[in-house]
Amino acid sequence: MDTKTKILTAARLLFNDLGFSSVTIRMIALELQMSSGNLNYHFKTREDILEALYFEMVKEFDSRVDQLGVQEISFQTIKQDIRQSLKRMIDYRFFWTDLYNLLRLNKSIKAHFEAVYLKRVEGYEFLMRYLTDKGQLREFEFSTERKFLIERMIGFSNTWLYNSSIYEIEINDDYLDHQTDNLLSMLYPYLTEKGKLEYRKLRPDFFN
């Protein structure tokens, strides 16, 4: 592991534990047993580290969006993708628990985050068209119904870790599975009988 990667890893763990605003360059340097000057050679400011960590985090998200339409889609693959995304968020949870303030600190992050929002909307639009074409998702009853559903799903994705932090909920595999099911289940009221039958295969215990 090179020095730059070590710095980012140590900073991410400290930010997760203490919050971005509570961690200084000196604290990161002490964690790595290096001088602040040596760390400054790689990152001039704490905000530079924040930016590097953000783009490290979203690299995987961007890659998965680019793969839309390449792989077969099923409720199982949708669930796996949701869980993988939520797990990635846990690894960088400091960002999501202080989302509003951190977006204000860095223009590059804010611009990318806004662009990603549009990609996420496009991704959900693609998914819903796919499920509709397969006869698993019903036609929406009014023009903005799909938009409202997409906004709810993205809003949940952005805030579930923040809410977990507020209520001091332990983040473990069971909770991750629970939140994955919560997000996926938002589709359920809009499914056709065919879609509900496929969905229930994921959680046969839940419907018994």
XYZ file of C-alpha atoms in Angstrom, residues 2-8 25 32 34-45 48-49 52:
24
model
C 1.540 3.315 -1.054
C 1.706 6.347 1.244
C -1.181 8.155 -0.417
C -3.473 5.158 -0.017
C -2.413 4.764 3.625
C -3.296 8.404 4.287
C -6.727 8.041 2.690
C -4.282 16.853 9.551
C 0.228 7.020 10.631
C 4.439 10.470 10.179
C 5.063 14.202 10.293
C 2.390 16.668 9.233
C 4.867 17.975 6.672
C 5.196 14.546 5.087
C 1.415 14.222 4.912
C 1.152 17.721 3.419
C 3.408 16.599 0.591
C 0.560 14.347 -0.580
C -2.456 16.406 0.547
C -2.192 20.127 1.260
C -5.447 20.391 3.203
C -8.102 17.738 -0.422
C -8.385 14.446 1.469
C -9.996 12.281 -2.846
